[in-house]
Amino acid sequence: MTPAARLAAAIEALVAIDGDRRPADRVLNAFLRGRRYIGAKDRHAISGRVYAVLRQRTRLDWMITQKAAAIPLDARGRVLASVALEGDTAMLAQIGTDRHGPPAFSHLEADMVAALAAAPPAMAAAPAHVRLEAPAWMVACLEEDLGAGAAPLLAAMTESAAMDLRINPARADRAALRAVLADQGMTAELTPLSPYGLRVRERRPIDGLPAFKDGQFEVQDEGSQVAAALVGARPGMQICDFCAGAGGKSLAMAASMGNRGRILALDTSAARLKRLGQRLKRAGHDNIEPRHIAHERDRSLKRAKGKFDRVLVDAPCSGTGTWRRNPDARWRYGPDEVAEICELQNAILAAAARLVKPGGRLVYVTCSVLRTENEDVVAAFQAGHADFALMPMPAVWTETLGAEGVPCPVSGPVLHLRPDRHGTDGFFVAVLERREADTLANNAEAAGYG
């Protein structure tokens, strides 16, 4: 493909992303797979352009409006502006001259491109939410939650994330897999928090590697690996992954259980569970039972009441912690949508709690950095469930990960992982233990209610 043809393809892909509710990576992958004529180098260039535009969309829109307020803020305008800001005059000269490239500039576009190439607006003059590449309402929320900590968090989330891998201990170890990857020209670092992870800086396809086909590893962010480890899955346990999705955490827990015990993997999406089935075969785990449910109060769950040692709720959320990987998620939710998500999280957590046996644990996880989806949901749950006590995170960490010699990164009752502090996606983990009936009775008697 010519450089201009790559630009046209990037514009087309961005239009597809804007019109689809699925994450950008899935839309882009489908777009590229549907065009077999696009070679590997072209795919790399197109993907790079698409993600560059997604990561700086707020800034591009602001700069465009500073120079040409009448131009629509759309995929074409953003791509043209990104090229102009790069100062790539050779690329700009091809616009309208290549039959496979973008059509010729309009007069407004020509003026905008020339103005941006000559004198781009100074970002110092931009509003805070533009400089931080986030919706204004989100900046306000995080500043209220985190104060001065909001800016470095948002800045880190504009960067591209590395690719984290989780080894399957039944088929590989970190040192051996690291050597295998090195033979493929991929430099892997040990993840500092997860004892099962490797971090690869090169963004290369891995599904063709023999080690991947043999089930020696899965792609999984280090934060997600840590969240799964904090469940404390052990051989012989009965575990429910209440919102399993494609099963990344189920697979991690199954590895910790050595295929002994049972994991019931629930989800409302049959398509996601189908992907879990494919991953199960590759990993060689046979103690995971995928099950499709209609909703969190599905009648089929009545028989599971009080049966599980651990129940993991990896709740649907705004995904604000994954913005490095899914930059398009910045604009998919507003305050009203987040409020609706919180209502769903409350309902799911209450429903999942019914499955926890006395003495068992309920583990609440999100990939959100918003207090409303994290501490507030846990507090609301505890207000209505006196039989669940929040366990101190350092104690949970010592029990589940302490033997690996990894110190707990927090001192409070819950875990917050952040890209600016820990190099992971943004994750929240709270572990609640269901008290035994006699403990509740003793507490009630001590309080004067006996």
CSV table of C-alpha atoms in Angstrom, one decimal:
chain,number,residue,atom,x,y,z
A,1,MET,CA,0.0,0.0,0.0
A,2,THR,CA,1.1,3.6,-0.6
A,3,PRO,CA,1.4,5.9,2.4
A,4,ALA,CA,-1.7,7.7,1.2
A,5,ALA,CA,-3.6,4.4,1.0
A,6,ARG,CA,-2.6,3.7,4.5
A,7,LEU,CA,-4.1,7.0,5.6
A,8,ALA,CA,-7.3,6.3,3.8
A,9,ALA,CA,-7.5,2.9,5.6
A,10,ALA,CA,-6.9,4.5,9.0
A,11,ILE,CA,-9.7,7.0,8.4
A,12,GLU,CA,-12.0,4.1,7.4
A,13,ALA,CA,-11.0,2.1,10.5
A,14,LEU,CA,-11.6,5.1,12.8
A,15,VAL,CA,-15.1,5.6,11.2
A,16,ALA,CA,-15.8,1.9,12.0
A,17,ILE,CA,-14.6,2.4,15.6
A,18,ASP,CA,-16.8,5.4,16.1
A,19,GLY,CA,-19.9,3.5,14.9
A,20,ASP,CA,-19.3,0.4,17.0
A,21,ARG,CA,-19.9,-0.2,20.7
A,22,ARG,CA,-17.1,-2.9,20.8
A,23,PRO,CA,-13.6,-1.9,22.0
A,24,ALA,CA,-11.4,-0.3,19.4
A,25,ASP,CA,-9.0,-3.2,19.3
A,26,ARG,CA,-11.7,-5.7,18.4
A,27,VAL,CA,-13.2,-3.4,15.7
A,28,LEU,CA,-9.7,-2.7,14.2
A,29,ASN,CA,-8.8,-6.4,14.2
A,30,ALA,CA,-12.0,-7.3,12.4
A,31,PHE,CA,-11.4,-4.4,10.0
A,32,LEU,CA,-7.9,-5.6,9.1
A,33,ARG,CA,-8.9,-9.3,8.9
A,34,GLY,CA,-11.6,-8.4,6.4
A,35,ARG,CA,-9.1,-6.9,4.1
A,36,ARG,CA,-6.7,-9.7,3.2
A,37,TYR,CA,-4.8,-7.5,0.8
A,38,ILE,CA,-3.4,-5.5,3.7
A,39,GLY,CA,0.1,-6.8,4.4
A,40,ALA,CA,1.9,-7.0,7.8
A,41,LYS,CA,3.8,-3.8,7.5
A,42,ASP,CA,0.7,-2.0,6.3
A,43,ARG,CA,-1.3,-3.3,9.2
A,44,HIS,CA,1.3,-2.1,11.6
A,45,ALA,CA,1.3,1.4,10.0
A,46,ILE,CA,-2.5,1.6,9.9
A,47,SER,CA,-2.8,0.5,13.5
A,48,GLY,CA,-0.2,2.9,14.6
A,49,ARG,CA,-2.0,5.8,13.0
A,50,VAL,CA,-5.4,4.7,14.4
A,51,TYR,CA,-4.1,4.5,18.0
A,52,ALA,CA,-2.1,7.7,17.7
A,53,VAL,CA,-5.3,9.5,16.8
A,54,LEU,CA,-7.4,7.8,19.5
A,55,ARG,CA,-4.8,8.7,22.2
A,56,GLN,CA,-4.8,12.4,21.3
A,57,ARG,CA,-8.4,12.8,20.1
A,58,THR,CA,-9.2,15.5,22.7
A,59,ARG,CA,-6.1,17.5,21.8
A,60,LEU,CA,-6.6,17.1,18.0
A,61,ASP,CA,-10.2,18.3,18.3
A,62,TRP,CA,-9.2,21.3,20.4
A,63,MET,CA,-6.4,22.3,18.0
A,64,ILE,CA,-8.7,21.9,15.0
A,65,THR,CA,-11.3,24.2,16.5
A,66,GLN,CA,-8.6,26.8,17.3
A,67,LYS,CA,-7.6,26.9,13.6
A,68,ALA,CA,-10.9,26.1,11.8
A,69,ALA,CA,-14.0,26.0,13.9
A,70,ALA,CA,-16.2,25.1,11.0
A,71,ILE,CA,-14.5,21.8,10.2
A,72,PRO,CA,-16.4,18.7,11.5
A,73,LEU,CA,-14.6,16.9,14.3
A,74,ASP,CA,-14.5,13.5,12.6
A,75,ALA,CA,-12.1,10.7,11.7
A,76,ARG,CA,-10.9,12.4,8.5
A,77,GLY,CA,-10.3,15.8,10.1
A,78,ARG,CA,-8.4,14.2,13.0
A,79,VAL,CA,-6.2,12.1,10.7
A,80,LEU,CA,-5.4,15.1,8.5
A,81,ALA,CA,-4.6,17.2,11.6
A,82,SER,CA,-2.3,14.5,13.0
A,83,VAL,CA,-0.3,14.4,9.8
A,84,ALA,CA,-0.1,18.2,9.7
A,85,LEU,CA,1.2,18.3,13.3
A,86,GLU,CA,3.9,15.8,12.4
A,87,GLY,CA,5.1,18.2,9.7
A,88,ASP,CA,4.9,15.5,7.1
A,89,THR,CA,4.7,17.7,4.0
A,90,ALA,CA,5.4,14.8,1.7
A,91,MET,CA,2.4,12.9,3.0
A,92,LEU,CA,0.2,16.0,2.8
A,93,ALA,CA,1.2,16.5,-0.8
A,94,GLN,CA,-0.2,13.0,-1.7
A,95,ILE,CA,-3.7,13.9,-0.5
A,96,GLY,CA,-6.0,13.9,-3.5
A,97,THR,CA,-3.3,12.6,-5.9
A,98,ASP,CA,-3.4,8.9,-5.1
A,99,ARG,CA,-6.6,7.1,-6.2
A,100,HIS,CA,-6.3,4.8,-3.2
A,101,GLY,CA,-5.7,7.7,-0.8
A,102,PRO,CA,-8.0,10.2,0.8
A,103,PRO,CA,-9.9,12.6,-1.5
A,104,ALA,CA,-8.5,16.1,-2.1
A,105,PHE,CA,-8.7,18.8,0.7
A,106,SER,CA,-11.6,21.1,0.8
A,107,HIS,CA,-10.7,24.8,1.1
A,108,LEU,CA,-11.4,24.7,4.9
A,109,GLU,CA,-9.3,21.6,5.3
A,110,ALA,CA,-6.4,23.1,3.3
A,111,ASP,CA,-6.4,26.2,5.5
A,112,MET,CA,-6.6,24.1,8.7
A,113,VAL,CA,-3.7,21.8,7.7
A,114,ALA,CA,-1.6,24.7,6.6
A,115,ALA,CA,-2.3,26.6,9.9
A,116,LEU,CA,-1.5,23.5,12.1
A,117,ALA,CA,1.7,22.7,10.2
A,118,ALA,CA,2.9,26.3,10.4
A,119,ALA,CA,2.0,27.2,14.0
A,120,PRO,CA,0.2,24.6,16.1
A,121,PRO,CA,-1.6,26.1,19.2
A,122,ALA,CA,0.3,26.0,22.4
A,123,MET,CA,-1.0,23.3,24.7
A,124,ALA,CA,-0.3,25.5,27.7
A,125,ALA,CA,-3.3,27.5,26.7
A,126,ALA,CA,-5.6,24.5,26.5
A,127,PRO,CA,-8.1,23.6,29.2
A,128,ALA,CA,-6.9,21.0,31.8
A,129,HIS,CA,-9.1,18.2,30.4
A,130,VAL,CA,-7.5,18.7,27.0
A,131,ARG,CA,-4.0,18.6,28.3
A,132,LEU,CA,-4.8,15.5,30.3
A,133,GLU,CA,-6.7,13.9,27.3
A,134,ALA,CA,-9.9,13.1,29.2
A,135,PRO,CA,-13.5,14.2,29.4
A,136,ALA,CA,-13.9,17.3,31.6
A,137,TRP,CA,-16.3,15.4,33.9
A,138,MET,CA,-13.8,12.6,34.4
A,139,VAL,CA,-11.0,15.1,35.3
A,140,ALA,CA,-13.3,16.7,37.9
A,141,CYS,CA,-14.2,13.3,39.4
A,142,LEU,CA,-10.6,12.2,39.7
A,143,GLU,CA,-9.4,15.5,41.1
A,144,GLU,CA,-12.2,15.2,43.8
A,145,ASP,CA,-11.1,11.6,44.6
A,146,LEU,CA,-7.3,11.9,44.3
A,147,GLY,CA,-6.5,15.6,44.5
A,148,ALA,CA,-3.0,16.2,43.1
A,149,GLY,CA,-2.7,12.5,42.3
A,150,ALA,CA,-5.2,12.8,39.4
A,151,ALA,CA,-2.8,14.5,36.9
A,152,PRO,CA,0.0,11.9,37.0
A,153,LEU,CA,-2.6,9.1,36.7
A,154,LEU,CA,-4.2,10.7,33.7
A,155,ALA,CA,-0.9,11.5,32.1
A,156,ALA,CA,0.2,7.8,32.5
A,157,MET,CA,-3.0,6.7,30.8
A,158,THR,CA,-2.2,8.5,27.6
A,159,GLU,CA,0.8,6.2,27.1
A,160,SER,CA,0.8,2.9,25.3
A,161,ALA,CA,0.8,-0.2,27.6
A,162,ALA,CA,3.3,-3.0,27.3
A,163,MET,CA,2.1,-6.6,26.6
A,164,ASP,CA,2.0,-8.7,29.8
A,165,LEU,CA,2.1,-12.4,29.6
A,166,ARG,CA,1.1,-14.9,32.4
A,167,ILE,CA,2.8,-18.3,32.4
A,168,ASN,CA,0.9,-21.5,32.8
A,169,PRO,CA,2.9,-23.2,35.6
A,170,ALA,CA,1.8,-26.6,34.5
A,171,ARG,CA,3.6,-26.2,31.1
A,172,ALA,CA,6.2,-23.5,31.6
A,173,ASP,CA,8.3,-21.5,34.0
A,174,ARG,CA,9.2,-17.8,33.7
A,175,ALA,CA,12.9,-18.4,33.1
A,176,ALA,CA,12.4,-20.9,30.3
A,177,LEU,CA,9.7,-18.9,28.6
A,178,ARG,CA,11.8,-15.8,28.8
A,179,ALA,CA,14.5,-17.6,26.9
A,180,VAL,CA,12.1,-18.9,24.3
A,181,LEU,CA,10.8,-15.4,23.7
A,182,ALA,CA,14.4,-14.1,23.4
A,183,ASP,CA,15.0,-16.6,20.7
A,184,GLN,CA,12.1,-15.0,18.9
A,185,GLY,CA,13.6,-11.6,19.2
A,186,MET,CA,11.3,-10.5,22.1
A,187,THR,CA,12.8,-9.0,25.2
A,188,ALA,CA,10.8,-10.0,28.3
A,189,GLU,CA,11.1,-8.5,31.8
A,190,LEU,CA,9.9,-10.1,35.0
A,191,THR,CA,6.8,-8.4,36.3
A,192,PRO,CA,7.5,-6.9,39.7
A,193,LEU,CA,4.2,-7.7,41.4
A,194,SER,CA,3.0,-10.9,39.8
A,195,PRO,CA,5.3,-13.9,40.2
A,196,TYR,CA,3.7,-15.4,37.1
A,197,GLY,CA,4.2,-12.6,34.6
A,198,LEU,CA,6.5,-11.4,31.9
A,199,ARG,CA,6.4,-7.9,30.3
A,200,VAL,CA,7.2,-7.6,26.6
A,201,ARG,CA,7.8,-4.1,25.2
A,202,GLU,CA,7.6,-5.1,21.5
A,203,ARG,CA,4.1,-5.2,20.2
A,204,ARG,CA,4.2,-8.3,18.0
A,205,PRO,CA,1.6,-11.0,17.2
A,206,ILE,CA,2.1,-13.9,19.5
A,207,ASP,CA,-0.7,-16.3,18.5
A,208,GLY,CA,1.6,-18.0,16.0
A,209,LEU,CA,4.3,-18.8,18.5
A,210,PRO,CA,4.6,-22.6,19.3
A,211,ALA,CA,4.8,-21.7,23.1
A,212,PHE,CA,1.4,-20.0,22.8
A,213,LYS,CA,-0.2,-22.8,20.8
A,214,ASP,CA,1.1,-25.2,23.4
A,215,GLY,CA,-0.7,-23.3,26.2
A,216,GLN,CA,2.5,-22.2,28.0
A,217,PHE,CA,1.2,-18.6,28.5
A,218,GLU,CA,-1.7,-16.3,28.1
A,219,VAL,CA,-1.8,-12.5,27.5
A,220,GLN,CA,-3.0,-10.9,30.7
A,221,ASP,CA,-2.2,-7.6,32.3
A,222,GLU,CA,-0.1,-7.9,35.5
A,223,GLY,CA,-2.9,-6.2,37.5
A,224,SER,CA,-5.3,-8.8,36.4
A,225,GLN,CA,-2.9,-11.5,37.3
A,226,VAL,CA,-2.5,-10.0,40.8
A,227,ALA,CA,-6.3,-9.7,41.2
A,228,ALA,CA,-6.7,-13.4,40.4
A,229,ALA,CA,-3.9,-14.4,42.8
A,230,LEU,CA,-5.6,-12.5,45.6
A,231,VAL,CA,-8.6,-14.8,45.4
A,232,GLY,CA,-6.4,-17.4,47.0
A,233,ALA,CA,-7.5,-20.3,44.9
A,234,ARG,CA,-6.1,-23.6,46.2
A,235,PRO,CA,-6.4,-27.3,45.2
A,236,GLY,CA,-9.8,-28.8,46.1
A,237,MET,CA,-11.7,-25.5,46.5
A,238,GLN,CA,-15.1,-24.7,45.0
A,239,ILE,CA,-14.8,-21.3,43.3
A,240,CYS,CA,-17.2,-19.2,41.3
A,241,ASP,CA,-16.1,-16.6,38.8
A,242,PHE,CA,-19.3,-14.7,38.7
A,243,CYS,CA,-18.5,-12.4,35.7
A,244,ALA,CA,-16.0,-14.7,33.9
A,245,GLY,CA,-16.0,-13.1,30.4
A,246,ALA,CA,-13.4,-14.8,28.3
A,247,GLY,CA,-12.0,-16.4,31.4
A,248,GLY,CA,-8.6,-14.8,31.9
A,249,LYS,CA,-8.9,-14.9,35.7
A,250,SER,CA,-10.5,-18.4,35.7
A,251,LEU,CA,-7.5,-19.7,33.8
A,252,ALA,CA,-5.1,-18.1,36.3
A,253,MET,CA,-7.0,-19.6,39.3
A,254,ALA,CA,-7.2,-23.0,37.6
A,255,ALA,CA,-3.4,-23.0,37.3
A,256,SER,CA,-3.1,-22.2,41.0
A,257,MET,CA,-5.4,-25.2,41.8
A,258,GLY,CA,-3.5,-27.7,39.8
A,259,ASN,CA,-6.7,-28.9,38.1
A,260,ARG,CA,-8.0,-30.1,41.5
A,261,GLY,CA,-11.3,-28.6,42.6
A,262,ARG,CA,-13.9,-26.8,40.6
A,263,ILE,CA,-14.4,-23.3,39.0
A,264,LEU,CA,-17.8,-22.4,37.9
A,265,ALA,CA,-17.3,-19.7,35.2
A,266,LEU,CA,-20.5,-17.6,34.7
A,267,ASP,CA,-21.3,-15.0,32.2
A,268,THR,CA,-24.3,-13.4,30.4
A,269,SER,CA,-22.4,-13.5,27.1
A,270,ALA,CA,-22.3,-16.8,25.3
A,271,ALA,CA,-19.8,-15.4,22.8
A,272,ARG,CA,-17.3,-14.6,25.6
A,273,LEU,CA,-17.7,-18.0,27.2
A,274,LYS,CA,-17.1,-19.6,23.8
A,275,ARG,CA,-13.7,-17.9,23.8
A,276,LEU,CA,-13.0,-19.3,27.2
A,277,GLY,CA,-13.7,-22.8,25.9
A,278,GLN,CA,-11.1,-22.3,23.2
A,279,ARG,CA,-8.5,-21.1,25.8
A,280,LEU,CA,-9.3,-24.0,28.1
A,281,LYS,CA,-8.3,-26.5,25.4
A,282,ARG,CA,-5.0,-24.7,24.8
A,283,ALA,CA,-4.2,-24.4,28.5
A,284,GLY,CA,-5.1,-28.0,29.3
A,285,HIS,CA,-7.3,-27.2,32.3
A,286,ASP,CA,-10.3,-29.4,33.0
A,287,ASN,CA,-11.7,-28.1,36.2
A,288,ILE,CA,-13.5,-25.0,34.8
A,289,GLU,CA,-17.2,-25.3,33.9
A,290,PRO,CA,-18.4,-22.4,31.7
A,291,ARG,CA,-22.1,-21.7,32.2
A,292,HIS,CA,-24.2,-19.1,30.5
A,293,ILE,CA,-26.7,-17.2,32.7
A,294,ALA,CA,-29.4,-14.7,31.7
A,295,HIS,CA,-28.7,-12.2,34.5
A,296,GLU,CA,-27.2,-12.0,38.0
A,297,ARG,CA,-30.4,-13.5,39.6
A,298,ASP,CA,-30.7,-16.4,37.2
A,299,ARG,CA,-32.9,-19.1,38.7
A,300,SER,CA,-30.2,-21.7,38.0
A,301,LEU,CA,-28.1,-20.2,40.7
A,302,LYS,CA,-30.5,-21.0,43.6
A,303,ARG,CA,-28.9,-24.4,44.0
A,304,ALA,CA,-25.5,-22.8,44.4
A,305,LYS,CA,-26.4,-20.8,47.4
A,306,GLY,CA,-23.7,-21.0,50.1
A,307,LYS,CA,-21.7,-23.6,48.3
A,308,PHE,CA,-18.5,-21.7,47.3
A,309,ASP,CA,-15.2,-21.1,49.1
A,310,ARG,CA,-14.4,-18.1,46.9
A,311,VAL,CA,-16.6,-16.0,44.7
A,312,LEU,CA,-14.9,-13.6,42.3
A,313,VAL,CA,-16.9,-10.6,41.0
A,314,ASP,CA,-14.8,-9.0,38.2
A,315,ALA,CA,-17.6,-6.5,37.7
A,316,PRO,CA,-18.7,-4.8,34.5
A,317,CYS,CA,-17.3,-1.3,34.8
A,318,SER,CA,-16.4,1.9,33.0
A,319,GLY,CA,-12.9,0.5,32.1
A,320,THR,CA,-11.2,3.7,33.1
A,321,GLY,CA,-8.2,1.7,34.3
A,322,THR,CA,-7.6,0.3,30.8
A,323,TRP,CA,-7.4,3.6,28.9
A,324,ARG,CA,-3.7,2.8,27.9
A,325,ARG,CA,-5.0,-0.2,26.0
A,326,ASN,CA,-8.4,1.1,25.1
A,327,PRO,CA,-8.1,4.8,24.5
A,328,ASP,CA,-11.5,4.9,22.8
A,329,ALA,CA,-13.1,4.1,26.2
A,330,ARG,CA,-12.6,7.7,27.2
A,331,TRP,CA,-15.6,8.8,25.2
A,332,ARG,CA,-17.8,5.7,25.6
A,333,TYR,CA,-19.2,6.6,29.0
A,334,GLY,CA,-20.6,9.8,30.6
A,335,PRO,CA,-21.7,10.4,34.2
A,336,ASP,CA,-25.2,9.0,33.6
A,337,GLU,CA,-23.8,5.8,32.1
A,338,VAL,CA,-21.4,5.3,35.0
A,339,ALA,CA,-24.2,5.8,37.5
A,340,GLU,CA,-26.1,3.0,35.7
A,341,ILE,CA,-23.0,0.8,35.8
A,342,CYS,CA,-22.8,1.4,39.6
A,343,GLU,CA,-26.4,0.2,40.1
A,344,LEU,CA,-25.5,-3.0,38.1
A,345,GLN,CA,-22.4,-3.5,40.2
A,346,ASN,CA,-24.4,-3.3,43.4
A,347,ALA,CA,-26.9,-5.8,42.1
A,348,ILE,CA,-24.3,-8.2,40.9
A,349,LEU,CA,-22.3,-8.0,44.2
A,350,ALA,CA,-25.4,-8.7,46.3
A,351,ALA,CA,-26.4,-11.6,44.1
A,352,ALA,CA,-22.9,-13.1,44.1
A,353,ALA,CA,-22.7,-12.9,47.9
A,354,ARG,CA,-25.5,-15.5,48.2
A,355,LEU,CA,-23.1,-18.1,46.8
A,356,VAL,CA,-20.4,-17.7,49.4
A,357,LYS,CA,-20.3,-20.2,52.2
A,358,PRO,CA,-19.7,-19.2,55.8
A,359,GLY,CA,-16.0,-18.6,56.2
A,360,GLY,CA,-15.7,-18.1,52.5
A,361,ARG,CA,-14.6,-15.0,50.6
A,362,LEU,CA,-16.2,-12.6,48.2
A,363,VAL,CA,-13.6,-10.8,46.0
A,364,TYR,CA,-14.7,-7.6,44.3
A,365,VAL,CA,-12.6,-6.4,41.3
A,366,THR,CA,-12.9,-3.6,38.8
A,367,CYS,CA,-10.6,-2.2,36.2
A,368,SER,CA,-11.9,1.3,37.1
A,369,VAL,CA,-10.1,4.1,38.9
A,370,LEU,CA,-13.3,5.8,40.0
A,371,ARG,CA,-14.3,5.8,43.7
A,372,THR,CA,-18.0,5.5,42.8
A,373,GLU,CA,-17.4,2.1,41.2
A,374,ASN,CA,-15.0,0.9,43.9
A,375,GLU,CA,-15.0,2.0,47.6
A,376,ASP,CA,-18.6,3.3,47.3
A,377,VAL,CA,-19.9,0.0,45.9
A,378,VAL,CA,-18.2,-1.9,48.7
A,379,ALA,CA,-19.5,0.4,51.4
A,380,ALA,CA,-23.0,0.2,50.1
A,381,PHE,CA,-22.8,-3.6,50.0
A,382,GLN,CA,-21.4,-3.8,53.6
A,383,ALA,CA,-24.2,-1.5,54.8
A,384,GLY,CA,-26.7,-4.2,53.8
A,385,HIS,CA,-24.6,-7.3,54.6
A,386,ALA,CA,-23.4,-7.3,58.2
A,387,ASP,CA,-22.1,-10.9,57.8
A,388,PHE,CA,-19.3,-9.8,55.4
A,389,ALA,CA,-16.2,-8.2,56.8
A,390,LEU,CA,-13.5,-6.4,54.7
A,391,MET,CA,-10.2,-8.1,55.1
A,392,PRO,CA,-7.0,-5.9,55.4
A,393,MET,CA,-5.3,-6.1,52.1
A,394,PRO,CA,-1.7,-6.6,53.5
A,395,ALA,CA,-3.0,-9.7,55.3
A,396,VAL,CA,-4.6,-11.1,52.2
A,397,TRP,CA,-1.5,-10.3,50.2
A,398,THR,CA,0.8,-12.1,52.7
A,399,GLU,CA,-1.4,-15.1,52.6
A,400,THR,CA,-1.7,-15.4,48.8
A,401,LEU,CA,1.5,-13.8,47.4
A,402,GLY,CA,3.8,-13.4,50.5
A,403,ALA,CA,5.5,-16.8,49.9
A,404,GLU,CA,6.7,-15.4,46.6
A,405,GLY,CA,8.6,-12.6,48.4
A,406,VAL,CA,6.6,-9.8,46.8
A,407,PRO,CA,5.8,-7.0,49.3
A,408,CYS,CA,2.3,-5.6,49.4
A,409,PRO,CA,2.3,-2.3,47.6
A,410,VAL,CA,-0.5,-0.8,49.8
A,411,SER,CA,-1.1,-0.5,53.5
A,412,GLY,CA,-4.9,0.1,53.5
A,413,PRO,CA,-7.8,-2.2,53.4
A,414,VAL,CA,-8.2,-2.3,49.6
A,415,LEU,CA,-5.8,-2.6,46.7
A,416,HIS,CA,-5.4,0.2,44.1
A,417,LEU,CA,-3.1,-0.5,41.2
A,418,ARG,CA,-2.2,2.4,38.9
A,419,PRO,CA,-0.2,2.7,35.7
A,420,ASP,CA,1.8,5.7,37.0
A,421,ARG,CA,2.8,3.9,40.2
A,422,HIS,CA,2.8,0.2,39.4
A,423,GLY,CA,3.1,0.0,35.6
A,424,THR,CA,-0.2,-2.0,35.5
A,425,ASP,CA,-3.6,-1.1,34.3
A,426,GLY,CA,-5.8,0.6,36.9
A,427,PHE,CA,-7.3,-2.1,39.1
A,428,PHE,CA,-9.3,-2.2,42.4
A,429,VAL,CA,-9.5,-5.2,44.6
A,430,ALA,CA,-11.5,-5.7,47.9
A,431,VAL,CA,-11.7,-9.0,49.7
A,432,LEU,CA,-14.7,-9.6,52.0
A,433,GLU,CA,-15.0,-12.7,54.3
A,434,ARG,CA,-18.3,-14.1,55.2
A,435,ARG,CA,-18.4,-14.6,59.0
A,436,GLU,CA,-19.5,-17.9,60.6
A,437,ALA,CA,-22.9,-17.9,62.2
A,438,ASP,CA,-21.4,-18.4,65.7
A,439,THR,CA,-19.2,-15.3,65.2
A,440,LEU,CA,-22.1,-13.2,64.3
A,441,ALA,CA,-24.0,-14.5,67.3
A,442,ASN,CA,-21.1,-13.7,69.6
A,443,ASN,CA,-20.8,-10.2,68.2
A,444,ALA,CA,-24.5,-9.6,68.6
A,445,GLU,CA,-24.4,-10.7,72.2
A,446,ALA,CA,-21.3,-8.6,73.0
A,447,ALA,CA,-23.2,-5.6,71.5
A,448,GLY,CA,-26.2,-6.2,73.7
A,449,TYR,CA,-28.5,-7.8,71.1
A,450,GLY,CA,-28.3,-11.3,72.5
